[in-house]
Tab-separated table of C-alpha atoms in Angstrom:
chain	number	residue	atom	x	y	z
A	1	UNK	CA	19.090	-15.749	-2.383
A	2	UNK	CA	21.472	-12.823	-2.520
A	3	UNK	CA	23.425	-12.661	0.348
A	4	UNK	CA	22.853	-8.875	0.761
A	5	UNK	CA	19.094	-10.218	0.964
A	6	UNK	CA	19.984	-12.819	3.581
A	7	UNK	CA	21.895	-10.527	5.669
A	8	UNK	CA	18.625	-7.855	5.827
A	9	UNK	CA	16.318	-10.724	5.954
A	10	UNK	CA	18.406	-11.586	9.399
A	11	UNK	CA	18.536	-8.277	10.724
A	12	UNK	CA	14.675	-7.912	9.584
A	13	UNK	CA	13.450	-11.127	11.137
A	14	UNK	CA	15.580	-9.860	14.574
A	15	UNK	CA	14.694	-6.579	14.666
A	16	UNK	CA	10.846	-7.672	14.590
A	17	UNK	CA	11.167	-10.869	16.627
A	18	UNK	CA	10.510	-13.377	13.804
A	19	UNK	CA	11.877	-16.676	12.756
A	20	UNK	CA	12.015	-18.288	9.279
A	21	UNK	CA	9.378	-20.727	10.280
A	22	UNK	CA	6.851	-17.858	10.811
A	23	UNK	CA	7.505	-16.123	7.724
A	24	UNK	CA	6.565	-19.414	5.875
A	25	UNK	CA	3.444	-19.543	8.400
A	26	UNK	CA	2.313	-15.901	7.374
A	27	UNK	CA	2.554	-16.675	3.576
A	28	UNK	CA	-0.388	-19.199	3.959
A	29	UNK	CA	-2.489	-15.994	6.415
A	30	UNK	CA	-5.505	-13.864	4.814
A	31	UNK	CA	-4.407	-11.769	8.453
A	32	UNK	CA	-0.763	-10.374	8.471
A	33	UNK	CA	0.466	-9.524	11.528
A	34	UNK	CA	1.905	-6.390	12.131
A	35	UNK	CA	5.183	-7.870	13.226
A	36	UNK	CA	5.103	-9.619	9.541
A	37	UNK	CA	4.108	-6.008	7.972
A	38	UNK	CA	7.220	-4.524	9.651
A	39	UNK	CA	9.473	-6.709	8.636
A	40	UNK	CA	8.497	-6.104	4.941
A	41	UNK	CA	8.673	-2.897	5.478
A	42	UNK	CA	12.395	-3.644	6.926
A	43	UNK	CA	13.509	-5.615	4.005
A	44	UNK	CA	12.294	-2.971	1.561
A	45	UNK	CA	14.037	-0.362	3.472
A	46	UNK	CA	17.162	-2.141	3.598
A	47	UNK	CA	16.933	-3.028	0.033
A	48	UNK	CA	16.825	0.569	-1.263
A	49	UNK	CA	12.907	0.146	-2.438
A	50	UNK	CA	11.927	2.638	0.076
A	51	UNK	CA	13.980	6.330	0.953
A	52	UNK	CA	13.782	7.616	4.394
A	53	UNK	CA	10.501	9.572	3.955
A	54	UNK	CA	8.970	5.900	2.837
A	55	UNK	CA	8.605	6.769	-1.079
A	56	UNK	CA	8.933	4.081	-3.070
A	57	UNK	CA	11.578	4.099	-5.285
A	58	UNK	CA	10.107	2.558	-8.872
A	59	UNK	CA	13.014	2.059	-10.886
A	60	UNK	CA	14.535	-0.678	-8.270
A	61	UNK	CA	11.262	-2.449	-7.852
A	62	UNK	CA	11.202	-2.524	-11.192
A	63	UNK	CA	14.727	-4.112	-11.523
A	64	UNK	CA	13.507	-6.852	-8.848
A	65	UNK	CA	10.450	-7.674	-10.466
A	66	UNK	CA	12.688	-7.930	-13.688
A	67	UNK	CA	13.182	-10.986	-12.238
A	68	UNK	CA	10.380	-12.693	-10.680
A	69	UNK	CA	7.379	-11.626	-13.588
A	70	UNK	CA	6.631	-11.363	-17.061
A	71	UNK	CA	6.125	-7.944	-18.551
A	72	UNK	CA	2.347	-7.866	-18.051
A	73	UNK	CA	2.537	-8.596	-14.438
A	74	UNK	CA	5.273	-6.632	-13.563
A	75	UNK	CA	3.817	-3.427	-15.336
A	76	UNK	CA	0.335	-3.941	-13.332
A	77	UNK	CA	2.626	-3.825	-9.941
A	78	UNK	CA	4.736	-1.088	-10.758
A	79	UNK	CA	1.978	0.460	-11.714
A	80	UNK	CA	0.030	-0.633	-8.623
A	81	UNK	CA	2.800	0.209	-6.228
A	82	UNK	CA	3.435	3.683	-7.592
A	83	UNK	CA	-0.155	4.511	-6.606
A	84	UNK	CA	0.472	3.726	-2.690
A	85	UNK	CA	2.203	6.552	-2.265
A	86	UNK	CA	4.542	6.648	0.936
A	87	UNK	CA	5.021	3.779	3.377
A	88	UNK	CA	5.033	5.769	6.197
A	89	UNK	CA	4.191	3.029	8.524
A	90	UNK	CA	4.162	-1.151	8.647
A	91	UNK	CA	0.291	-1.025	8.153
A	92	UNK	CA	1.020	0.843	4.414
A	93	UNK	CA	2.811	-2.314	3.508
A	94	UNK	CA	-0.446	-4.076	4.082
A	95	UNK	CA	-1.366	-2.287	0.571
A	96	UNK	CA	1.743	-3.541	-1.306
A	97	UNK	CA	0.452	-6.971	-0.306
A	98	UNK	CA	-3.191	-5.978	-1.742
A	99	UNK	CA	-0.944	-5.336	-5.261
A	100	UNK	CA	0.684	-8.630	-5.827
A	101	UNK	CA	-2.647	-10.511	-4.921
A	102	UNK	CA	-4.373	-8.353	-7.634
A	103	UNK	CA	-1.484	-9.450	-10.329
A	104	UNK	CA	-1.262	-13.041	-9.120
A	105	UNK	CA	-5.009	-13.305	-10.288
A	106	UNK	CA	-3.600	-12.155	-14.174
């Protein structure tokens, strides 16, 4: 992990009253709280994914998922996250979530 990451993840996981240990907890949900949707919504602020208005910016979740998938699955959640539209609030990240269960079943 980054330490730019680490450093939002701590002000993320503060800012929404979170600890590690629930973030692991949440990962194993179906039901994600909205504490857990806001601090998504945090980390992709503070990672430059999101601008002010809440548009996602493509070209750096592309460069992040550069890392993490091959080519098929990371076209599918560009391609899946592009079609959100804005994150306006922590509920909108709840679709984000719906994307990368759709690829993990690729």
């Amino acid at each position: 992990m980054d330490e730019n990451f680490a450093e939002a993840r701590e002000e993320c996981l503060k800012a929404n009253s979170l600890t590690v240990e629930d973030l692991h907890s949440s990962w194993k949900s179906k039901n994600i709280s909205e504490q857990h949707l806001c601090f998504r919504k945090c980390i992709m602020q503070k990672k430059g994914l999101l601008d002010e208005s809440g548009a996602i910016q493509e070209e750096k979740v592309g460069d992040i998922l550069n890392i993490r998938f091959d080519e098929e699955k990371r076209n599918a959640l560009v391609e899946c996250i592009t079609e959100i539209g804005k994150i306006e609030t922590c509920q909108d990240m709840d679709k984000v979530s719906q994307c990368f269960s759709k690829v993990r079943k690729i």
